[in-house]
Backbone as CSV, one residue per row, in Angstrom:
resi,resn,N_x,N_y,N_z,CA_x,CA_y,CA_z,C_x,C_y,C_z
1,UNK,74.253,86.487,106.317,75.885,86.354,107.174,75.812,87.528,108.027
2,UNK,76.436,88.793,107.718,76.285,89.607,108.090,75.186,90.503,108.610
3,UNK,75.188,91.456,109.401,73.676,92.318,110.167,74.246,92.925,110.734
4,UNK,73.896,94.128,109.896,74.010,95.402,110.037,73.510,95.945,111.235
5,UNK,74.557,97.376,111.427,74.970,97.539,113.421,74.003,98.623,112.578
6,UNK,73.918,99.166,114.231,73.125,100.280,114.840,74.578,101.541,114.289
7,UNK,74.480,103.024,113.595,75.435,104.039,113.578,76.009,103.736,114.730
8,UNK,75.634,104.296,115.792,76.496,104.037,117.207,76.994,103.828,117.506
9,UNK,77.258,102.322,117.375,78.102,101.058,117.816,79.467,101.119,117.073
10,UNK,80.784,100.766,117.451,81.693,101.449,117.278,82.976,99.800,116.471
11,UNK,83.685,99.476,116.743,84.542,98.342,116.135,83.932,97.409,116.858
12,UNK,83.670,97.762,118.544,83.875,96.592,118.954,83.287,95.946,119.006
13,UNK,81.919,96.010,118.498,80.770,95.466,118.199,81.032,94.592,116.714
14,UNK,81.753,95.821,115.381,82.244,94.827,114.366,83.194,93.811,114.594
15,UNK,83.747,93.471,115.093,85.093,92.637,116.212,84.193,91.260,116.268
16,UNK,83.077,92.099,117.459,82.655,90.692,118.127,81.165,89.631,117.112
17,UNK,81.006,90.565,116.051,80.078,89.842,115.112,81.017,88.832,114.101
18,UNK,82.200,89.362,113.628,83.423,88.897,112.972,83.376,88.111,114.026
19,UNK,84.070,87.795,115.049,84.324,86.679,116.024,83.334,85.562,116.290
20,UNK,82.035,86.254,116.182,81.617,85.134,116.717,81.102,84.340,115.250
21,UNK,81.425,84.935,113.536,81.242,83.540,113.136,82.330,82.720,113.371
22,UNK,83.228,83.387,113.433,84.641,82.685,113.145,84.088,81.386,114.093
23,UNK,84.048,82.075,115.376,83.858,80.691,116.162,82.724,79.229,115.761
24,UNK,81.650,80.409,114.922,80.928,79.327,114.786,81.314,78.420,113.157
25,UNK,82.003,78.301,112.994,82.327,78.113,111.596,81.977,78.896,110.225
26,UNK,81.466,79.102,110.770,80.716,80.335,108.994,81.989,81.155,108.448
27,UNK,82.959,81.310,108.950,84.207,82.050,108.459,85.566,80.729,108.914
28,UNK,85.870,80.240,108.023,86.450,79.396,107.933,87.884,79.405,107.598
29,UNK,88.928,78.409,108.735,90.279,78.616,108.684,90.908,78.899,107.459
30,UNK,91.546,79.994,106.540,92.020,80.203,105.832,91.016,80.771,104.328
31,UNK,89.883,81.485,105.489,88.516,81.726,104.813,89.069,83.343,104.449
32,UNK,89.124,83.994,102.472,89.033,85.545,103.083,87.818,85.985,102.765
33,UNK,87.712,86.764,103.755,86.737,87.812,104.000,85.832,89.395,103.102
34,UNK,85.534,89.579,102.762,84.776,90.539,101.606,86.359,91.768,102.273
35,UNK,86.201,92.752,101.217,86.760,93.757,100.911,86.656,94.690,102.782
36,UNK,87.051,95.460,103.120,87.141,96.508,103.548,85.777,97.817,103.500
37,UNK,84.950,97.495,102.064,84.677,98.284,101.388,83.291,98.097,101.476
38,UNK,83.289,96.503,101.389,81.951,95.737,101.519,81.550,95.037,102.589
39,UNK,82.664,95.331,103.425,82.095,94.759,104.482,81.520,95.715,105.035
40,UNK,81.824,97.275,105.096,81.819,98.574,106.284,80.079,98.636,104.809
41,UNK,80.225,97.726,103.734,78.474,98.510,103.243,77.868,97.349,104.173
42,UNK,78.040,96.041,103.971,76.863,95.571,104.998,76.814,95.334,106.465
43,UNK,77.783,95.473,106.876,77.718,96.418,108.480,76.879,97.523,108.528
44,UNK,76.580,98.603,107.236,76.711,100.341,107.662,77.215,101.107,108.461
45,UNK,78.731,101.056,108.315,79.838,100.889,109.290,80.394,101.618,108.490
46,UNK,81.519,102.667,108.916,82.258,103.759,108.330,83.932,102.505,107.444
47,UNK,84.901,102.677,107.161,85.873,101.956,106.673,87.107,102.445,107.634
48,UNK,87.004,103.299,108.369,88.098,102.893,109.954,87.155,102.241,110.824
49,UNK,86.361,102.636,110.868,85.638,101.730,111.513,85.832,100.049,111.623
50,UNK,85.806,99.484,110.029,86.137,98.657,109.929,87.742,97.893,110.288
51,UNK,88.240,98.213,109.600,89.723,98.933,110.104,90.277,98.425,111.445
52,UNK,89.598,99.049,112.494,89.873,98.661,113.486,89.461,97.452,114.105
53,UNK,88.429,97.239,113.641,87.813,96.087,114.535,88.724,94.821,113.413
54,UNK,89.278,95.231,112.424,90.111,93.644,111.590,91.389,93.483,112.863
55,UNK,92.050,95.320,112.925,92.988,94.492,113.425,93.265,94.118,114.968
56,UNK,92.128,94.669,115.358,91.371,93.882,116.924,91.520,92.314,116.485
57,UNK,90.985,91.919,116.060,91.292,90.350,115.684,92.508,89.776,115.299
58,UNK,93.155,90.431,114.428,94.581,90.242,114.101,94.926,90.013,115.541
59,UNK,95.218,91.337,116.349,95.412,91.633,117.386,95.578,89.580,118.941
60,UNK,94.605,89.891,117.949,94.540,88.147,118.808,94.484,87.211,117.964
61,UNK,94.849,86.872,116.611,95.138,85.562,116.285,94.605,85.403,115.841
62,UNK,93.323,86.040,114.816,92.423,85.172,114.660,91.634,85.516,113.207
63,UNK,92.345,86.831,112.543,92.706,86.966,111.407,94.540,86.927,110.897
64,UNK,94.385,87.557,109.478,95.793,87.439,109.315,95.614,88.439,107.875
65,UNK,96.085,90.106,107.996,96.017,90.862,107.239,97.494,90.706,106.371
66,UNK,96.655,90.579,105.353,97.701,90.119,103.839,97.634,91.886,103.244
67,UNK,98.806,92.617,102.824,98.890,93.584,102.025,98.333,94.122,100.949
68,UNK,97.907,94.075,100.677,98.172,93.916,98.584,97.654,92.390,98.652
69,UNK,96.198,91.647,99.439,95.671,90.441,99.206,94.945,90.783,99.412
70,UNK,94.794,90.602,100.692,92.833,90.513,101.627,93.435,90.202,102.777
71,UNK,92.371,90.017,103.754,91.736,89.361,105.040,91.887,88.048,105.485
72,UNK,92.527,87.137,105.825,92.066,85.999,105.875,91.749,84.944,107.125
73,UNK,91.011,84.562,107.506,91.010,83.442,108.492,92.137,83.023,108.984
74,UNK,92.534,83.390,110.247,93.927,82.592,110.740,93.323,80.546,110.975
75,UNK,94.708,80.111,111.501,94.144,78.588,112.248,93.516,79.156,113.746
76,UNK,92.899,78.590,114.333,92.408,78.658,115.611,94.099,78.001,116.113
77,UNK,94.558,79.069,117.227,95.482,78.437,118.345,95.155,77.045,118.133
78,UNK,96.365,76.830,119.246,96.129,75.171,119.688,95.337,75.277,121.250
79,UNK,95.699,76.075,121.554,95.365,76.944,122.944,94.403,77.726,123.265
80,UNK,93.841,77.990,124.147,92.997,79.323,124.734,94.026,80.225,124.894
81,UNK,94.549,79.615,125.621,95.985,81.166,126.051,96.983,81.810,124.552
82,UNK,96.321,81.315,123.665,97.585,82.169,122.542,96.052,83.133,121.800
83,UNK,95.221,83.137,122.022,94.771,85.048,122.114,94.548,85.580,122.501
84,UNK,94.868,86.823,122.699,94.732,88.209,123.722,94.109,88.178,124.030
85,UNK,92.770,88.475,124.941,91.674,88.609,125.796,91.619,90.510,124.935
86,UNK,90.270,90.282,124.547,89.679,91.580,124.034,90.152,92.517,125.335
87,UNK,90.552,93.259,124.845,90.565,94.848,125.599,89.549,95.510,125.058
88,UNK,88.510,96.414,125.726,88.183,97.030,126.175,88.574,98.533,125.892
89,UNK,89.082,99.309,124.845,89.903,100.137,124.748,89.765,101.358,124.058
90,UNK,90.216,102.505,123.940,89.575,103.644,122.447,90.339,103.197,121.212
91,UNK,89.558,103.228,120.258,90.097,102.749,119.132,90.926,103.992,117.941
92,UNK,92.359,103.366,117.515,92.967,104.190,117.037,92.348,105.868,116.567
93,UNK,91.291,105.415,115.747,90.753,106.769,114.727,90.414,108.042,116.241
94,UNK,89.528,107.353,117.258,89.269,107.976,118.237,89.865,108.615,118.876
95,UNK,91.485,107.806,119.149,92.209,108.623,120.005,93.342,109.865,118.699
96,UNK,92.969,109.676,117.239,93.645,110.766,116.389,92.198,111.992,116.563
97,UNK,91.549,111.443,116.604,90.085,112.395,116.496,90.730,113.304,117.950
98,UNK,90.338,112.722,118.586,90.809,113.646,120.834,91.437,114.584,120.500
99,UNK,92.968,113.341,119.583,93.983,114.658,119.781,93.871,115.950,119.281
100,UNK,93.682,116.294,117.350,92.887,116.907,116.840,92.338,117.912,117.512
101,UNK,91.518,117.493,117.904,90.520,118.607,118.792,91.573,119.399,120.418
102,UNK,91.790,118.221,120.958,92.733,118.525,122.110,93.866,119.600,122.027
103,UNK,94.774,119.119,121.042,95.737,118.855,120.598,96.276,120.788,119.375
104,UNK,94.969,120.354,118.630,94.832,122.135,117.882,94.681,123.422,119.155
105,UNK,94.061,123.279,119.982,93.834,124.053,121.023,95.254,124.414,121.839
106,UNK,95.698,123.525,121.919,96.447,123.391,122.803,98.365,124.456,122.016
107,UNK,97.824,124.153,121.056,98.792,124.764,119.729,98.639,126.033,119.973
108,UNK,97.364,126.388,119.457,96.861,127.861,119.351,97.086,128.654,121.081
109,UNK,97.304,128.219,122.301,97.262,128.625,123.007,99.053,128.826,123.317
110,UNK,100.150,127.582,122.898,101.083,127.408,123.073,101.484,129.131,122.017
111,UNK,100.806,129.413,120.809,101.930,129.675,119.988,101.014,131.690,121.599
112,UNK,99.973,131.636,122.531,100.286,132.829,122.781,101.690,132.607,124.112
113,UNK,101.840,131.960,124.227,102.951,131.853,125.457,104.172,131.142,124.902
114,UNK,104.350,131.582,123.641,106.032,131.430,122.919,107.427,131.684,123.874
115,UNK,107.925,131.248,123.607,109.739,131.476,124.173,111.141,131.315,123.186
116,UNK,111.655,131.365,123.238,113.033,131.443,122.726,113.261,129.640,123.718
117,UNK,113.303,129.920,124.286,114.021,128.654,124.996,113.255,127.139,124.246
118,UNK,110.972,127.747,124.775,110.236,126.614,123.680,110.492,126.142,122.556
119,UNK,111.079,127.418,121.353,111.434,127.200,120.742,112.893,126.703,120.493
120,UNK,113.458,127.356,120.981,114.708,125.572,121.312,114.642,124.762,121.383
121,UNK,113.877,124.091,122.229,113.459,123.640,122.162,112.764,122.014,121.564
122,UNK,112.140,123.033,120.561,111.554,122.093,119.624,111.690,122.110,118.754
123,UNK,113.099,122.944,117.755,114.535,122.863,117.297,114.750,121.669,117.769
124,UNK,115.544,120.998,118.713,116.464,120.130,119.110,115.708,119.073,119.099
125,UNK,113.965,119.024,119.239,113.165,117.448,119.138,113.672,117.300,117.633
126,UNK,113.032,118.504,117.366,112.692,118.329,115.267,114.792,117.771,114.602
127,UNK,115.261,118.206,114.650,116.648,117.600,114.474,116.113,116.500,114.762
128,UNK,116.429,116.106,115.548,116.777,114.068,116.486,115.596,113.472,115.595
129,UNK,114.441,114.543,115.646,113.527,113.869,114.489,114.472,113.132,113.192
130,UNK,114.483,114.467,112.678,115.135,114.218,111.280,116.466,112.497,111.391
131,UNK,116.897,112.981,112.205,117.872,111.324,112.134,117.269,110.206,112.220
132,UNK,116.218,110.417,113.246,115.484,108.773,113.284,114.420,108.344,112.571
133,UNK,113.857,108.741,111.171,112.963,108.720,110.092,113.222,107.429,109.780
134,UNK,113.994,106.415,109.486,113.936,104.954,109.793,113.794,104.311,110.998
135,UNK,113.775,104.543,111.550,113.832,104.149,113.417,112.479,104.111,113.998
136,UNK,111.455,103.477,113.399,110.085,103.780,113.919,109.909,103.845,116.066
137,UNK,110.459,102.929,116.572,110.316,103.493,118.062,111.048,104.726,118.760
138,UNK,112.293,105.434,117.693,113.180,107.269,118.066,111.540,107.649,116.895
139,UNK,111.062,107.393,116.472,110.650,108.554,115.557,109.253,108.993,116.269
140,UNK,108.883,107.652,117.059,107.031,107.884,117.502,108.115,109.085,118.936
141,UNK,108.845,107.990,119.409,109.882,108.813,120.909,109.631,111.234,120.775
142,UNK,110.638,110.634,119.278,110.857,112.232,119.002,108.991,112.701,118.759
143,UNK,108.706,112.022,117.863,107.026,112.547,118.061,106.490,112.412,119.045
144,UNK,106.010,111.848,120.117,105.879,112.649,121.509,106.227,112.920,122.705
145,UNK,107.966,113.618,121.766,109.013,114.847,122.316,108.143,115.877,121.826
146,UNK,107.758,116.036,120.959,107.374,117.142,120.311,106.094,117.230,120.337
147,UNK,104.744,117.162,120.379,104.028,117.526,121.136,103.988,117.758,122.677
148,UNK,104.190,116.967,122.939,104.551,117.446,124.764,104.874,118.920,125.103
149,UNK,106.438,119.329,124.322,106.670,120.022,124.491,105.515,120.932,123.726
150,UNK,105.299,120.753,122.669,104.688,122.094,123.100,103.392,122.650,124.215
151,UNK,102.944,121.481,124.444,101.914,121.261,125.893,103.147,122.164,126.886
152,UNK,104.060,121.771,127.174,104.495,122.442,127.883,104.620,123.707,128.160
153,UNK,104.609,124.367,127.384,105.063,126.067,126.755,103.726,126.933,128.146
154,UNK,102.837,125.785,127.635,101.693,126.417,128.526,101.833,127.007,130.008
155,UNK,102.594,125.770,130.673,103.041,125.887,131.666,101.972,125.353,132.902
156,UNK,100.571,124.446,131.663,99.789,123.524,133.249,100.064,122.719,132.940
157,UNK,100.277,122.042,133.762,100.289,120.068,134.995,99.386,119.580,134.064
158,UNK,98.285,120.081,134.967,96.988,119.539,134.057,96.873,119.251,132.788
159,UNK,97.135,119.723,132.113,97.416,119.998,130.361,97.936,118.817,129.746
160,UNK,99.032,118.854,130.406,100.362,118.098,130.224,100.262,116.862,130.458
161,UNK,99.129,116.519,132.055,98.884,115.674,132.542,97.801,113.923,131.302
162,UNK,96.913,115.163,131.169,96.096,114.903,129.877,96.642,114.644,128.738
163,UNK,97.791,115.390,128.368,98.510,115.462,126.849,98.924,113.951,127.075
164,UNK,99.843,113.958,128.134,100.328,112.641,128.153,99.420,111.742,127.791
165,UNK,98.852,111.226,128.889,97.310,109.600,127.945,96.818,109.711,126.754
166,UNK,97.011,110.909,126.702,96.420,110.515,125.233,97.440,110.658,124.341
167,UNK,98.572,110.810,124.824,99.933,110.261,123.784,100.299,108.548,124.985
168,UNK,99.995,108.679,125.672,100.275,106.874,126.059,99.463,105.997,125.513
169,UNK,97.932,106.192,124.863,97.511,105.046,124.339,98.017,104.844,122.931
170,UNK,98.606,105.775,122.524,99.260,105.804,121.023,100.322,103.984,121.264
171,UNK,100.776,103.064,122.397,101.075,102.570,122.093,100.814,100.873,122.310
172,UNK,99.231,101.360,122.643,98.034,100.326,122.692,98.698,99.010,121.229
173,UNK,98.085,98.028,122.135,98.312,96.945,120.897,97.677,97.298,119.493
174,UNK,96.698,97.335,119.525,95.849,97.558,118.086,96.511,98.920,117.951
175,UNK,96.814,99.938,119.032,97.362,101.743,117.453,98.540,101.244,117.057
176,UNK,99.844,100.019,117.357,100.327,99.948,117.542,101.012,98.797,115.558
177,UNK,99.615,97.998,115.755,99.273,96.949,115.060,98.792,97.884,113.571
178,UNK,98.477,98.618,113.736,97.766,99.495,112.933,99.040,100.359,111.695
179,UNK,99.787,100.968,112.861,100.769,101.998,112.489,101.499,100.680,111.293
180,UNK,102.001,99.781,112.197,102.681,99.018,111.078,102.305,98.898,109.972
181,UNK,101.690,99.310,109.608,100.382,98.732,108.134,100.768,99.976,107.612
182,UNK,101.381,100.874,108.281,101.246,102.205,107.582,101.759,103.924,107.780
183,UNK,102.678,103.627,108.731,103.682,104.199,109.247,105.482,103.699,108.127
184,UNK,106.481,104.645,108.267,107.432,103.932,108.015,108.619,105.247,107.100
185,UNK,109.272,105.209,107.369,110.279,106.868,106.837,109.159,107.581,105.670
186,UNK,108.413,107.325,104.663,108.333,108.029,103.984,106.585,109.433,104.523
187,UNK,106.296,108.363,105.906,105.555,108.906,106.113,106.185,110.078,107.524
188,UNK,106.754,109.078,107.948,108.135,110.248,109.203,108.000,111.396,108.799
189,UNK,108.723,111.332,107.223,109.238,113.094,106.741,108.031,113.145,106.297
190,UNK,106.724,112.961,105.850,105.515,113.833,106.006,105.408,114.842,107.435
191,UNK,105.601,113.881,108.451,105.175,114.254,109.498,105.806,115.097,110.181
192,UNK,107.252,114.703,109.820,108.194,115.730,110.267,108.282,117.172,109.696
193,UNK,108.139,117.035,107.956,107.167,118.344,107.166,106.195,119.392,108.086
194,UNK,105.086,118.903,108.666,104.164,118.824,109.446,104.185,119.785,110.316
195,UNK,105.224,119.031,111.619,105.514,119.690,112.680,106.481,120.724,112.126
196,UNK,107.449,120.966,111.625,107.826,122.157,111.154,106.832,123.685,110.781
197,UNK,105.523,123.585,110.135,105.127,124.370,109.913,103.871,124.617,111.286
198,UNK,103.872,123.539,111.913,103.243,123.859,113.198,104.718,124.479,114.125
199,UNK,106.296,124.166,114.199,106.888,124.988,114.967,106.680,126.821,114.644
200,UNK,106.983,126.637,113.453,106.823,128.548,112.808,105.788,129.209,112.762
201,UNK,104.654,128.616,113.151,103.336,128.898,113.652,103.781,129.345,114.407
202,UNK,103.809,128.465,115.516,104.125,129.003,116.957,105.450,129.785,117.037
203,UNK,106.232,130.078,116.393,107.525,130.965,116.856,106.912,132.439,116.190
204,UNK,106.242,131.937,115.398,105.334,133.814,114.939,104.808,134.432,115.693
205,UNK,104.579,133.548,116.829,103.545,134.054,117.909,102.637,134.220,117.403
206,UNK,101.140,133.154,116.476,99.609,132.897,115.478,99.152,132.241,115.696
207,UNK,98.386,132.812,116.611,97.537,131.480,117.666,96.998,130.767,116.489
208,UNK,96.138,131.565,115.101,95.129,131.030,114.154,96.342,129.981,113.904
209,UNK,97.310,130.413,113.089,98.133,129.742,112.160,98.598,128.139,113.187
210,UNK,99.078,128.283,114.530,98.933,126.953,115.572,98.513,126.306,115.004
211,UNK,96.723,126.699,115.375,95.948,126.042,115.592,95.672,125.523,114.008
212,UNK,95.973,126.165,113.055,95.317,125.369,111.861,96.455,124.127,111.722
213,UNK,97.499,124.637,111.705,98.795,123.671,111.356,98.837,122.881,112.410
214,UNK,98.502,122.389,113.426,97.665,121.269,114.326,96.830,120.727,113.924
215,UNK,95.750,121.309,112.894,94.932,120.545,112.993,94.601,119.508,111.451
216,UNK,95.666,120.498,110.796,95.992,119.862,109.006,97.134,119.274,110.058
217,UNK,98.002,118.523,110.548,98.476,117.403,110.874,98.124,116.231,111.575
218,UNK,97.115,116.505,112.178,96.706,115.322,112.874,95.867,114.759,111.825
219,UNK,94.668,115.561,111.751,93.888,115.048,109.906,94.074,114.312,109.035
220,UNK,95.807,115.326,108.959,96.374,113.864,107.677,96.905,112.743,108.589
221,UNK,96.907,112.713,109.533,97.591,111.409,110.104,96.947,111.301,110.225
222,UNK,95.721,111.014,110.400,94.427,110.140,110.858,93.924,109.475,108.961
223,UNK,94.002,110.482,108.046,94.179,110.278,106.489,94.740,109.094,106.041
224,UNK,96.956,109.235,106.887,97.485,107.860,105.874,96.661,107.027,107.156
225,UNK,96.419,106.517,107.978,95.826,105.296,109.317,94.943,104.871,108.026
226,UNK,94.680,105.563,106.973,92.476,105.476,107.278,93.184,104.745,105.192
227,UNK,94.332,104.992,104.954,94.057,103.956,103.513,93.707,102.891,103.506
228,UNK,93.473,102.299,102.326,93.261,100.538,101.968,94.155,100.101,102.886
229,UNK,94.380,98.555,102.918,94.875,97.345,102.745,95.544,96.401,102.141
230,UNK,94.977,97.673,100.711,95.236,97.078,99.345,94.612,95.760,98.527
231,UNK,93.173,95.524,99.634,93.097,94.195,98.769,91.546,94.694,98.248
232,UNK,91.218,95.489,97.633,89.623,95.821,97.079,90.158,94.526,96.465
233,UNK,88.220,93.811,95.842,87.685,93.174,95.071,86.881,93.953,94.098
234,UNK,86.778,93.561,92.684,86.117,93.780,91.839,84.747,94.093,91.924
235,UNK,83.808,94.733,91.539,82.714,94.572,92.171,82.543,94.010,89.578
């Protein structure tokens, strides 16, 4: 039923294959899909790729992700307009990886341009973030502000524009849907603690430490989004 994909293919092809099986009736409404691990093995792709594909299909209304239970085929919409068109956009894990590469270098450079005003701005944002950990939209806004403030320290408008583009991708329906399963007050608290380490490294004018702190933060963010949906099936 499932056909292995070439390693170079990404979550879009996985979503296309599962969508085709649903459209053909091979996966009927209410049917439970194999666990992420099994899908990854059958399709010869990584589990994050499977997760991104499932998020796409859920946004389209074709599957339902039930944490701790599994992934189920939804009842088909009564009209074609009920399904959102699939957008050929960057996946959440691609975005996080890109941010890790770019922002690690940004943090390193910011540590070479540190000013009291820049650190005061970071402190202001961190204080605000601590107050809004239970508010998803405000926590995201504070996170954006923190990373943007670091880029601003360098004084390069082209770099700030690039950072803005990467941050904006965080608002895609696919990224937001994935975040809805894995973000909460606890994960935002972890992010806050990681931000403080970044702030301290920049304040100490230590480029290597700042680069490593940012790399670690965004690597841990990827790991948090890589947690299982909790539907593992025994072998």
